[in-house]
CSV table of C-alpha atoms and ligand atoms in Angstrom, one decimal:
chain,number,residue,atom,x,y,z
A,828,MET,CA,-24.6,-83.8,36.9
A,829,TYR,CA,-22.2,-86.0,34.8
A,830,HIS,CA,-22.4,-85.4,31.0
A,831,LYS,CA,-21.5,-88.1,28.5
A,832,LYS,CA,-20.5,-85.5,26.0
A,833,LEU,CA,-19.6,-81.9,26.5
A,834,LYS,CA,-20.9,-79.0,24.5
A,835,PRO,CA,-18.1,-77.0,22.8
A,836,PHE,CA,-17.6,-73.3,23.5
A,837,PRO,CA,-19.8,-71.2,21.1
A,838,LYS,CA,-18.0,-70.3,17.8
A,839,ASP,CA,-18.1,-66.5,18.5
A,840,PHE,CA,-17.1,-66.9,22.2
A,841,LEU,CA,-15.5,-63.8,23.6
A,842,TRP,CA,-12.1,-65.0,24.9
A,843,GLY,CA,-10.2,-62.1,26.3
A,844,ALA,CA,-9.1,-60.6,29.6
A,845,SER,CA,-9.7,-57.5,31.7
A,846,THR,CA,-8.2,-54.5,33.3
A,847,SER,CA,-9.4,-51.2,34.9
A,848,ALA,CA,-8.2,-47.7,34.2
A,849,TYR,CA,-6.8,-46.7,37.5
A,850,GLN,CA,-5.0,-50.0,38.1
A,851,VAL,CA,-3.3,-50.1,34.7
A,852,GLU,CA,-3.1,-46.7,33.0
A,853,GLY,CA,-0.9,-44.5,35.2
A,854,ALA,CA,-0.6,-41.0,33.7
A,855,TYR,CA,-2.8,-40.0,36.6
A,856,ASN,CA,-2.4,-36.2,36.0
A,857,GLU,CA,-1.7,-36.1,32.3
A,858,ASP,CA,-3.5,-34.6,29.3
A,859,GLY,CA,-6.1,-32.8,31.4
A,860,LYS,CA,-7.2,-35.8,33.6
A,861,GLY,CA,-8.9,-34.7,36.8
A,862,MET,CA,-8.3,-36.4,40.2
A,863,SER,CA,-10.4,-39.3,41.3
A,864,VAL,CA,-11.1,-40.7,44.8
A,865,ILE,CA,-8.3,-43.2,44.1
A,866,ASP,CA,-5.8,-40.4,43.3
A,867,MET,CA,-6.7,-38.6,46.4
A,868,GLY,CA,-7.1,-41.6,48.7
A,869,LYS,CA,-4.7,-43.4,51.0
A,870,HIS,CA,-3.3,-46.7,49.9
A,871,PRO,CA,-2.0,-49.3,52.4
A,872,GLU,CA,1.5,-48.7,53.8
A,873,GLY,CA,4.1,-50.7,51.9
A,874,THR,CA,2.2,-50.7,48.7
A,875,THR,CA,2.6,-48.5,45.7
A,876,ASP,CA,0.2,-45.7,44.7
A,877,PHE,CA,-1.6,-45.7,41.3
A,878,LYS,CA,0.3,-42.8,39.7
A,879,VAL,CA,2.3,-44.9,37.2
A,880,ALA,CA,0.7,-48.3,37.6
A,881,SER,CA,1.7,-50.3,34.4
A,882,ASP,CA,1.9,-47.1,32.4
A,883,HIS,CA,-0.6,-48.5,29.9
A,884,TYR,CA,-1.5,-45.0,28.9
A,885,HIS,CA,1.9,-44.7,27.2
A,886,HIS,CA,2.2,-48.4,26.2
A,887,TYR,CA,-1.3,-49.2,25.0
A,888,LYS,CA,-0.2,-50.0,21.4
A,889,GLU,CA,2.5,-52.4,22.5
A,890,ASP,CA,0.0,-53.9,25.0
A,891,ILE,CA,-2.7,-54.4,22.5
A,892,ALA,CA,-0.3,-56.0,20.0
A,893,LEU,CA,0.5,-58.5,22.8
A,894,PHE,CA,-3.2,-59.1,23.4
A,895,ALA,CA,-3.6,-59.7,19.7
A,896,GLU,CA,-0.7,-62.1,19.7
A,897,MET,CA,-2.5,-64.1,22.4
A,898,GLY,CA,-5.5,-64.1,20.1
A,899,PHE,CA,-7.9,-62.1,22.2
A,900,LYS,CA,-11.3,-61.8,20.7
A,901,ALA,CA,-12.3,-59.2,23.4
A,902,TYR,CA,-10.7,-56.8,25.9
A,903,ARG,CA,-12.5,-55.5,28.8
A,904,PHE,CA,-11.2,-52.2,30.1
A,905,SER,CA,-12.7,-49.3,32.0
A,906,ILE,CA,-12.8,-45.6,31.0
A,907,ALA,CA,-11.6,-43.2,33.6
A,908,TRP,CA,-14.5,-40.8,34.2
A,909,THR,CA,-11.9,-38.1,35.2
A,910,ARG,CA,-10.2,-38.3,31.7
A,911,ILE,CA,-13.6,-37.5,30.1
A,912,PHE,CA,-14.9,-35.0,32.7
A,913,PRO,CA,-12.0,-33.9,35.0
A,914,GLU,CA,-14.6,-32.5,37.4
A,915,GLY,CA,-17.1,-35.3,36.9
A,916,THR,CA,-19.4,-33.0,35.0
A,917,GLY,CA,-19.1,-29.7,33.1
A,918,GLU,CA,-16.6,-29.4,30.2
A,919,VAL,CA,-15.5,-32.5,28.3
A,920,ASN,CA,-11.7,-33.0,28.0
A,921,PRO,CA,-11.0,-33.6,24.3
A,922,LYS,CA,-7.7,-35.3,25.1
A,923,GLY,CA,-9.6,-37.9,27.2
A,924,ILE,CA,-11.9,-38.6,24.3
A,925,ALA,CA,-9.0,-38.8,22.0
A,926,PHE,CA,-7.2,-41.4,24.2
A,927,TYR,CA,-10.1,-43.8,24.3
A,928,ASN,CA,-10.8,-43.2,20.6
A,929,ASP,CA,-7.3,-44.3,19.8
A,930,LEU,CA,-7.5,-47.2,22.2
A,931,ILE,CA,-10.8,-48.5,20.8
A,932,ASN,CA,-9.6,-48.0,17.2
A,933,GLU,CA,-6.4,-49.9,18.0
A,934,LEU,CA,-8.4,-52.8,19.4
A,935,ILE,CA,-10.7,-52.9,16.4
A,936,SER,CA,-7.8,-52.8,14.0
A,937,HIS,CA,-6.7,-56.1,15.7
A,938,ASN,CA,-10.2,-57.5,15.5
A,939,ILE,CA,-10.5,-57.3,19.3
A,940,GLU,CA,-14.0,-56.5,20.6
A,941,PRO,CA,-13.9,-53.6,23.1
A,942,ILE,CA,-15.9,-54.3,26.3
A,943,VAL,CA,-16.2,-51.1,28.2
A,944,THR,CA,-16.8,-50.6,31.9
A,945,MET,CA,-18.1,-47.1,32.5
A,946,TYR,CA,-17.1,-46.8,36.1
A,947,HIS,CA,-14.6,-49.0,38.0
A,948,PHE,CA,-14.1,-47.6,41.6
A,949,ASP,CA,-12.6,-44.2,40.4
A,950,LEU,CA,-15.3,-41.6,41.1
A,951,PRO,CA,-14.2,-38.1,40.2
A,952,TYR,CA,-12.9,-36.4,43.4
A,953,ALA,CA,-14.8,-33.2,42.5
A,954,LEU,CA,-18.1,-35.2,42.8
A,955,GLN,CA,-16.9,-36.8,46.0
A,956,GLN,CA,-16.4,-33.4,47.6
A,957,LYS,CA,-20.0,-32.6,46.8
A,958,GLY,CA,-21.2,-35.7,48.7
A,959,GLY,CA,-20.3,-38.4,46.1
A,960,TRP,CA,-23.0,-41.0,45.6
A,961,SER,CA,-24.9,-39.7,48.6
A,962,ASN,CA,-25.7,-36.6,46.5
A,963,ARG,CA,-28.4,-37.3,43.9
A,964,GLU,CA,-26.6,-34.9,41.6
A,965,THR,CA,-24.1,-37.6,41.0
A,966,ILE,CA,-26.8,-39.7,39.3
A,967,ASP,CA,-27.3,-36.9,36.8
A,968,ALA,CA,-23.5,-36.5,36.4
A,969,PHE,CA,-23.3,-40.3,35.6
A,970,GLU,CA,-26.1,-40.1,33.1
A,971,ASN,CA,-24.4,-37.2,31.4
A,972,TYR,CA,-21.1,-39.1,31.4
A,973,ALA,CA,-22.9,-42.1,30.0
A,974,ARG,CA,-24.4,-40.1,27.2
A,975,THR,CA,-21.0,-38.7,26.3
A,976,LEU,CA,-19.6,-42.2,26.1
A,977,PHE,CA,-22.4,-43.5,24.0
A,978,LEU,CA,-22.3,-40.5,21.6
A,979,ASN,CA,-18.5,-40.7,21.2
A,980,PHE,CA,-17.8,-44.4,21.2
A,981,GLY,CA,-21.2,-46.0,20.7
A,982,ASP,CA,-20.5,-46.4,16.9
A,983,ARG,CA,-17.8,-49.0,17.7
A,984,VAL,CA,-18.4,-50.3,21.2
A,985,LYS,CA,-21.0,-53.1,21.3
A,986,TYR,CA,-20.7,-54.2,24.9
A,987,TRP,CA,-21.1,-51.9,27.8
A,988,LEU,CA,-20.8,-52.5,31.5
A,989,THR,CA,-22.3,-50.0,33.9
A,990,ILE,CA,-20.7,-50.1,37.3
A,991,ASN,CA,-18.0,-52.5,38.4
A,992,GLU,CA,-18.7,-54.5,41.6
A,993,GLN,CA,-21.2,-52.1,43.1
A,994,ASN,CA,-21.8,-54.8,45.7
A,995,MET,CA,-18.1,-54.8,46.8
A,996,MET,CA,-18.1,-51.0,47.0
A,997,ILE,CA,-21.0,-51.2,49.4
A,998,LEU,CA,-19.8,-54.2,51.4
A,999,HIS,CA,-16.0,-53.8,51.3
A,1000,GLY,CA,-15.4,-50.2,50.2
A,1001,ALA,CA,-13.0,-49.7,53.1
A,1002,ALA,CA,-10.9,-52.7,52.1
A,1003,ILE,CA,-10.8,-51.6,48.5
A,1004,GLY,CA,-9.8,-48.1,49.7
A,1005,ILE,CA,-12.7,-46.1,48.4
A,1006,VAL,CA,-14.8,-45.5,51.5
A,1007,ASP,CA,-13.7,-43.7,54.6
A,1008,LYS,CA,-14.6,-46.1,57.4
A,1009,ASN,CA,-14.7,-43.3,60.0
A,1010,VAL,CA,-17.8,-41.8,58.6
A,1011,LYS,CA,-20.7,-41.9,61.1
A,1012,ASN,CA,-23.6,-44.2,60.2
A,1013,ILE,CA,-21.6,-45.6,57.4
A,1014,GLU,CA,-23.8,-48.5,56.5
A,1015,LYS,CA,-27.0,-46.3,56.3
A,1016,GLU,CA,-25.1,-43.9,54.2
A,1017,LEU,CA,-23.7,-46.7,52.0
A,1018,TYR,CA,-27.2,-48.1,51.3
A,1019,GLN,CA,-28.4,-44.7,50.2
A,1020,GLN,CA,-25.4,-44.5,47.9
A,1021,ASN,CA,-26.3,-47.9,46.7
A,1022,HIS,CA,-29.8,-46.8,45.8
A,1023,ASN,CA,-28.5,-43.8,44.0
A,1024,MET,CA,-26.1,-46.0,42.0
A,1025,PHE,CA,-28.9,-48.3,41.1
A,1026,LEU,CA,-30.7,-45.3,39.7
A,1027,ALA,CA,-27.6,-44.1,37.8
A,1028,GLN,CA,-27.2,-47.6,36.4
A,1029,ALA,CA,-30.9,-47.9,35.3
A,1030,LYS,CA,-30.7,-44.5,33.5
A,1031,ALA,CA,-27.5,-45.5,31.7
A,1032,MET,CA,-29.0,-48.8,30.6
A,1033,LYS,CA,-32.1,-47.0,29.2
A,1034,LEU,CA,-30.0,-44.4,27.5
A,1035,CYS,CA,-27.8,-47.0,25.9
A,1036,HIS,CA,-30.8,-48.7,24.3
A,1037,GLU,CA,-32.0,-45.3,23.0
A,1038,LEU,CA,-28.7,-44.0,21.6
A,1039,CYS,CA,-27.0,-47.3,20.6
A,1040,PRO,CA,-29.8,-49.7,19.5
A,1041,ASN,CA,-27.2,-52.2,18.3
A,1042,ALA,CA,-25.2,-52.3,21.5
A,1043,LYS,CA,-25.7,-54.4,24.6
A,1044,ILE,CA,-25.4,-53.3,28.2
A,1045,GLY,CA,-25.3,-55.0,31.6
A,1046,PRO,CA,-24.3,-54.7,35.2
A,1047,ALA,CA,-21.0,-56.1,36.5
A,1048,PRO,CA,-21.2,-57.2,40.1
A,1049,ASN,CA,-19.1,-59.7,41.9
A,1050,ILE,CA,-21.2,-62.9,42.3
A,1051,SER,CA,-20.3,-66.1,44.1
A,1052,ALA,CA,-22.2,-69.1,45.3
A,1053,ILE,CA,-22.6,-69.2,49.1
A,1054,TYR,CA,-22.5,-72.5,50.8
A,1055,PRO,CA,-23.9,-73.5,54.2
A,1056,ALA,CA,-21.3,-74.8,56.6
A,1057,SER,CA,-23.5,-78.0,57.1
A,1058,SER,CA,-26.9,-79.3,56.4
A,1059,LYS,CA,-28.1,-77.8,59.6
A,1060,PRO,CA,-31.2,-75.8,58.6
A,1061,GLU,CA,-30.0,-72.7,60.4
A,1062,ASP,CA,-26.7,-72.8,58.4
A,1063,VAL,CA,-28.7,-73.1,55.2
A,1064,LEU,CA,-30.7,-70.1,56.2
A,1065,ALA,CA,-27.6,-68.1,56.9
A,1066,ALA,CA,-26.2,-69.0,53.4
A,1067,ALA,CA,-29.5,-67.8,51.8
A,1068,ASN,CA,-29.3,-64.6,53.9
A,1069,LEU,CA,-25.8,-63.8,52.7
A,1070,SER,CA,-26.7,-64.6,49.1
A,1071,SER,CA,-29.7,-62.3,49.2
A,1072,ILE,CA,-27.7,-59.4,50.6
A,1073,ARG,CA,-24.4,-60.0,48.7
A,1074,ASN,CA,-25.6,-61.3,45.3
A,1075,TRP,CA,-29.3,-61.1,44.5
A,1076,LEU,CA,-29.9,-57.6,45.9
A,1077,TYR,CA,-27.7,-56.3,43.0
A,1078,LEU,CA,-29.0,-58.5,40.3
A,1079,ASP,CA,-32.7,-58.5,41.2
A,1080,MET,CA,-32.5,-54.8,41.0
A,1081,ALA,CA,-30.6,-54.7,37.7
A,1082,VAL,CA,-32.8,-57.3,36.1
A,1083,PHE,CA,-36.3,-56.9,37.7
A,1084,GLY,CA,-36.0,-53.4,39.1
A,1085,ARG,CA,-37.0,-54.4,42.7
A,1086,TYR,CA,-35.4,-54.9,46.1
A,1087,ASN,CA,-35.7,-58.5,47.0
A,1088,SER,CA,-37.8,-59.1,50.1
A,1089,LYS,CA,-35.1,-60.6,52.2
A,1090,ALA,CA,-32.5,-57.9,51.5
A,1091,TRP,CA,-35.2,-55.3,52.2
A,1092,SER,CA,-36.1,-56.9,55.5
A,1093,TYR,CA,-32.4,-56.9,56.4
A,1094,LEU,CA,-32.2,-53.2,55.6
A,1095,GLU,CA,-35.2,-52.6,57.8
A,1096,GLU,CA,-33.9,-54.7,60.6
A,1097,LYS,CA,-30.5,-52.9,60.6
A,1098,GLY,CA,-32.0,-49.4,60.1
A,1099,TYR,CA,-30.3,-49.0,56.7
A,1100,THR,CA,-33.3,-48.4,54.4
A,1101,PRO,CA,-32.6,-45.8,51.8
A,1102,GLU,CA,-34.9,-42.9,51.0
A,1103,ILE,CA,-36.8,-43.8,47.9
A,1104,LYS,CA,-38.3,-40.8,46.1
A,1105,ASP,CA,-41.4,-40.7,44.0
A,1106,GLY,CA,-40.6,-42.1,40.5
A,1107,ASP,CA,-37.5,-44.0,41.6
A,1108,MET,CA,-39.1,-47.4,41.4
A,1109,GLU,CA,-40.4,-46.7,37.9
A,1110,ILE,CA,-37.0,-45.7,36.7
A,1111,LEU,CA,-35.5,-48.9,38.2
A,1112,LYS,CA,-38.2,-51.0,36.6
A,1113,GLY,CA,-37.8,-49.3,33.3
A,1114,ALA,CA,-34.3,-50.5,32.6
A,1115,ASN,CA,-33.4,-54.0,31.2
A,1116,PRO,CA,-29.9,-55.4,30.9
A,1117,ASP,CA,-29.2,-57.5,27.8
A,1118,PHE,CA,-26.8,-59.7,29.6
A,1119,ILE,CA,-25.2,-60.1,33.0
A,1120,ALA,CA,-21.4,-59.5,33.4
A,1121,PHE,CA,-19.9,-60.7,36.6
A,1122,ASN,CA,-16.7,-61.2,38.4
A,1123,TYR,CA,-15.9,-64.5,40.1
A,1124,TYR,CA,-13.0,-65.3,42.3
A,1125,SER,CA,-14.2,-67.6,45.1
A,1126,THR,CA,-17.2,-68.9,47.0
A,1127,SER,CA,-18.1,-68.2,50.7
A,1128,THR,CA,-19.1,-70.6,53.3
A,1129,VAL,CA,-21.2,-69.5,56.2
A,1130,ALA,CA,-22.8,-70.8,59.4
A,1131,GLU,CA,-25.6,-69.5,61.5
A,1132,SER,CA,-24.9,-66.3,63.3
A,1133,LYS,CA,-24.6,-66.6,67.1
A,1134,ASN,CA,-25.8,-63.1,67.3
A,1135,ASP,CA,-22.8,-62.0,69.3
A,1136,GLU,CA,-20.0,-59.5,68.8
A,1137,TRP,CA,-17.6,-62.0,67.3
A,1138,ASP,CA,-18.7,-61.2,63.7
A,1139,LYS,CA,-17.5,-57.6,64.0
A,1140,THR,CA,-13.8,-58.5,64.5
A,1141,SER,CA,-12.6,-57.7,61.0
A,1142,ILE,CA,-13.9,-56.2,57.8
A,1143,GLY,CA,-12.4,-58.9,55.5
A,1144,ASP,CA,-12.1,-58.0,51.8
A,1145,GLN,CA,-13.8,-58.8,48.5
A,1146,GLN,CA,-13.4,-62.5,49.0
A,1147,ILE,CA,-12.8,-63.0,52.7
A,1148,VAL,CA,-16.2,-63.1,54.4
A,1149,ILE,CA,-16.2,-62.6,58.1
A,1150,GLY,CA,-19.8,-62.3,59.1
A,1151,GLU,CA,-22.4,-60.0,60.4
A,1152,GLN,CA,-24.1,-60.1,63.7
A,1153,GLY,CA,-27.5,-61.7,63.6
A,1154,VAL,CA,-27.2,-62.6,59.9
A,1155,TYR,CA,-24.4,-65.1,59.2
A,1156,ARG,CA,-20.9,-66.1,60.2
A,1157,GLY,CA,-18.1,-66.9,57.7
A,1158,VAL,CA,-16.3,-70.2,58.2
A,1159,LYS,CA,-13.4,-71.9,56.5
A,1160,ASN,CA,-14.3,-74.4,53.8
A,1161,PRO,CA,-12.3,-77.5,54.6
A,1162,TYR,CA,-12.5,-78.8,51.0
A,1163,LEU,CA,-10.8,-75.8,49.4
A,1164,GLU,CA,-7.2,-74.6,49.1
A,1165,LYS,CA,-6.3,-71.0,49.3
A,1166,THR,CA,-4.2,-68.6,47.2
A,1167,GLN,CA,-1.1,-66.9,48.7
A,1168,PHE,CA,-3.5,-64.1,49.6
A,1169,GLY,CA,-6.0,-66.3,51.5
A,1170,TRP,CA,-8.7,-66.4,48.9
A,1171,GLU,CA,-10.3,-69.9,48.6
A,1172,ILE,CA,-9.9,-71.6,45.2
A,1173,ASP,CA,-13.2,-73.1,44.0
A,1174,PRO,CA,-13.5,-74.0,40.3
A,1175,VAL,CA,-16.6,-76.1,40.9
A,1176,GLY,CA,-18.1,-73.1,42.7
A,1177,PHE,CA,-17.7,-71.3,39.4
A,1178,ARG,CA,-20.0,-73.8,37.8
A,1179,ASN,CA,-22.4,-73.5,40.7
A,1180,THR,CA,-22.4,-69.7,40.4
A,1181,LEU,CA,-23.0,-69.8,36.6
A,1182,CYS,CA,-25.8,-72.3,37.0
A,1183,GLU,CA,-27.5,-70.4,39.8
A,1184,MET,CA,-27.5,-67.2,37.9
A,1185,ASN,CA,-28.7,-68.9,34.8
A,1186,GLU,CA,-31.7,-70.4,36.6
A,1187,ARG,CA,-32.5,-67.2,38.3
A,1188,TYR,CA,-32.2,-64.7,35.4
A,1189,ASN,CA,-32.1,-66.7,32.2
A,1190,LEU,CA,-29.9,-64.1,30.5
A,1191,PRO,CA,-26.6,-64.4,28.6
A,1192,LEU,CA,-23.6,-64.3,31.1
A,1193,LEU,CA,-20.2,-62.8,30.5
A,1194,VAL,CA,-17.3,-63.5,32.9
A,1195,THR,CA,-15.5,-60.2,33.3
A,1196,GLU,CA,-13.1,-61.2,36.0
A,1197,ASN,CA,-11.6,-64.5,37.4
A,1198,GLY,CA,-8.0,-65.1,38.2
A,1199,LEU,CA,-5.2,-65.8,40.6
A,1200,GLY,CA,-3.2,-63.1,42.4
A,1201,ALA,CA,0.3,-64.4,43.1
A,1202,PHE,CA,3.9,-63.4,43.9
A,1203,ASP,CA,5.3,-64.2,40.4
A,1204,LYS,CA,9.1,-64.5,40.0
A,1205,LEU,CA,11.0,-63.2,37.0
A,1206,GLU,CA,13.7,-65.8,36.3
A,1207,GLU,CA,16.9,-65.6,34.2
A,1208,GLY,CA,16.2,-65.0,30.5
A,1209,ASP,CA,12.9,-63.2,31.0
A,1210,VAL,CA,11.0,-66.3,32.1
A,1211,VAL,CA,8.0,-66.4,34.4
A,1212,ASN,CA,6.9,-70.0,35.2
A,1213,ASP,CA,3.4,-69.3,36.5
A,1214,ASP,CA,2.1,-72.9,36.3
A,1215,TYR,CA,-0.1,-72.2,39.4
A,1216,ARG,CA,-2.0,-69.6,37.3
A,1217,ILE,CA,-2.4,-72.0,34.4
A,1218,ASP,CA,-3.7,-74.6,36.7
A,1219,PHE,CA,-6.2,-72.2,38.3
A,1220,LEU,CA,-7.5,-70.9,34.9
A,1221,ARG,CA,-7.6,-74.4,33.4
A,1222,LYS,CA,-9.8,-75.7,36.2
A,1223,HIS,CA,-12.2,-72.7,35.9
A,1224,ILE,CA,-12.4,-73.0,32.1
A,1225,GLU,CA,-13.2,-76.7,32.5
A,1226,GLN,CA,-16.1,-75.8,34.8
A,1227,ALA,CA,-17.2,-73.1,32.4
A,1228,GLN,CA,-17.6,-75.8,29.7
A,1229,LEU,CA,-19.5,-78.0,32.1
A,1230,ALA,CA,-21.8,-75.1,32.8
A,1231,ILE,CA,-22.3,-74.5,29.1
A,1232,THR,CA,-23.3,-78.2,28.8
A,1233,ASP,CA,-25.7,-77.7,31.8
A,1234,GLY,CA,-27.4,-75.1,29.6
A,1235,VAL,CA,-25.8,-71.8,30.7
A,1236,LYS,CA,-25.7,-69.2,28.0
A,1237,LEU,CA,-22.1,-68.1,28.5
A,1238,ILE,CA,-20.9,-65.6,25.9
A,1239,GLY,CA,-17.4,-64.8,27.0
A,1240,TYR,CA,-14.5,-65.3,29.5
A,1241,CYS,CA,-12.3,-62.3,30.4
A,1242,PRO,CA,-10.1,-63.2,33.3
A,1243,TRP,CA,-8.2,-60.8,35.5
A,1244,SER,CA,-5.9,-59.6,34.3
A,1245,ALA,CA,-4.7,-59.1,30.7
A,1246,ILE,CA,-1.4,-57.6,32.0
A,1247,ASP,CA,0.1,-57.1,35.5
A,1248,LEU,CA,-1.4,-54.1,37.3
A,1249,VAL,CA,-1.8,-52.7,40.8
A,1250,SER,CA,-4.1,-54.7,43.0
A,1251,THR,CA,-6.9,-52.7,44.8
A,1252,HIS,CA,-5.2,-52.9,48.2
A,1253,GLN,CA,-2.3,-55.3,47.9
A,1254,GLY,CA,0.1,-53.4,45.6
A,1255,PHE,CA,2.0,-54.5,42.5
A,1256,ALA,CA,3.5,-57.6,44.1
A,1257,LYS,CA,0.1,-59.3,43.8
A,1258,ARG,CA,0.2,-60.1,40.1
A,1259,TYR,CA,-2.6,-61.4,38.0
A,1260,GLY,CA,-1.5,-60.8,34.4
A,1261,PHE,CA,-0.6,-63.0,31.4
A,1262,ILE,CA,2.1,-60.4,30.7
A,1263,TYR,CA,4.7,-59.5,33.3
A,1264,VAL,CA,5.4,-55.8,33.8
A,1265,ASN,CA,9.0,-55.3,34.9
A,1266,ARG,CA,8.6,-53.0,37.9
A,1267,ASP,CA,8.6,-53.6,41.7
A,1268,GLU,CA,6.4,-52.1,44.4
A,1269,PHE,CA,8.4,-48.8,44.4
A,1270,ASP,CA,11.1,-49.2,41.8
A,1271,LEU,CA,9.7,-48.6,38.4
A,1272,LYS,CA,12.6,-50.2,36.6
A,1273,ASP,CA,12.0,-50.3,32.8
A,1274,LEU,CA,8.3,-51.4,32.8
A,1275,ARG,CA,9.3,-53.9,30.1
A,1276,ARG,CA,6.6,-56.3,29.0
A,1277,ILE,CA,7.4,-60.0,29.3
A,1278,ARG,CA,5.3,-62.9,28.2
A,1279,LYS,CA,4.6,-65.3,31.1
A,1280,LYS,CA,4.2,-69.1,30.6
A,1281,SER,CA,0.4,-68.5,31.0
A,1282,PHE,CA,0.6,-66.2,27.9
A,1283,TYR,CA,1.6,-69.0,25.6
A,1284,TRP,CA,-0.9,-71.4,27.3
A,1285,TYR,CA,-3.8,-69.0,27.0
A,1286,LYS,CA,-2.9,-68.3,23.3
A,1287,LYS,CA,-3.3,-72.1,22.7
A,1288,VAL,CA,-6.6,-72.2,24.6
A,1289,ILE,CA,-8.0,-69.4,22.5
A,1290,SER,CA,-6.7,-70.7,19.2
A,1291,THR,CA,-8.4,-74.1,19.9
A,1292,ASN,CA,-11.6,-72.4,21.2
A,1293,GLY,CA,-11.1,-74.0,24.6
A,1294,GLU,CA,-10.5,-77.5,23.3
A,1295,ASP,CA,-6.9,-77.8,24.2
A,1296,LEU,CA,-6.5,-76.8,27.9
A,1297,LYS,CA,-3.3,-78.8,28.5
B,1344,BG6,C1,-12.2,-57.1,41.8
B,1344,BG6,C2,-12.0,-55.8,41.2
B,1344,BG6,O1,-12.7,-56.9,43.1
B,1344,BG6,O2,-11.1,-57.9,42.1
B,1344,BG6,C3,-10.6,-55.5,40.6
B,1344,BG6,O3,-13.0,-55.5,40.2
B,1344,BG6,C4,-9.6,-56.2,41.5
B,1344,BG6,O4,-10.4,-54.2,40.5
B,1344,BG6,C5,-9.8,-57.7,41.5
B,1344,BG6,O5,-8.3,-55.9,41.2
B,1344,BG6,C6,-8.8,-58.4,42.3
B,1344,BG6,O6,-8.7,-57.9,43.6
B,1344,BG6,P1,-7.4,-57.4,44.3
B,1344,BG6,O7,-7.8,-56.8,45.6
B,1344,BG6,O8,-6.6,-58.6,44.4
B,1344,BG6,O9,-6.8,-56.4,43.4
């Protein structure tokens, strides 16, 4: 729809940016931190591990000062479960509590709203050894961890996110590096884990409302509009299939506490249905999110499945959809350009996604990731001319404003990432930040912080509340 006049971004709009603990902090074994599945996992050859990352653990004050200089109203970060409970459960590590207390206080002293993700891919390894999310004891461990977070930080944290991209952990866990693809019956196992994570999330949401009545909590999946390759009815059906399995399965459960019928029928067809114990559905129905946080990078385009083996040729990654036999087949969208890493760039798809979620759930929406991974180049005089990133973000923010004018209740925009950090599976060379961190894949150099061109641009965007996007 064309609008004669655009609505402005709300006055208290949460402009900010995001990171996650294991990708930015480093200090992987300091101050009592336990090992996570990431610390113990393999990372692709030719890419760095996560031991030092951007060393934010030691640079957090300097980093937050830079966020404040950009004018951030909010900062979305995750807490490393293994800093709080080195073994996932049991004794609390006081130094872990102290670190996040300091971080939160530092943000608040700069008038930056902390937005906390409770779990972002880094499950404690001790829990993994006991079966991880396949073991229902992990649900209790998560609830206990959530209680500890609410009791220690709930007096200052008003926005909580439960689990980052649960859908990507289930659909692309091997690409992200958190699932061993050699496990037998992997999909069946994963959908059991999925069910258990849903329960853990529901319990955390309920607990948050009990312990922190003034706080808000929501899920944080990766959501993207799915297009049919053509107007052929079979292609349209395939797009709806993928959307039910990839998007709505996760949000219908978080919001309504139910498996949507198409996703359930898919699980039945494939033999992946999880075991649901007595009382589970009541727990799932008994939790209500206050808002939906979501990560958006791209859209997917699919055609009807030919029901042959072709779809099994590759696993893809979070944003590269290949297909699934009998369900859908990923195709290239001829209207979209791609990033250097092959992710399709679709700002209008961002508006589509926002509007679709608004129609379906009618809840406030918070963008917790969106951004461009690129090979940035540090030039003479500490200059990084990342015009491509500015262009990407500008176009998405324009579409966000159009979506607000369409009636979407968007409360904030926190792109990925506040500062350079390690990508999930493509190393440090794939940079997303407004702040350049002076290190290479394997050479840590001096880890100096350098303002990119996008830093100055975003500062102006925030100071004008999204009016000046030039
Ligand atoms: C999301 C994750 O999938 O995308 C982040 O929540 C991740 O952790 C981001 O870094 C970008 O993906 P990648 O693979 O380029 O790091």
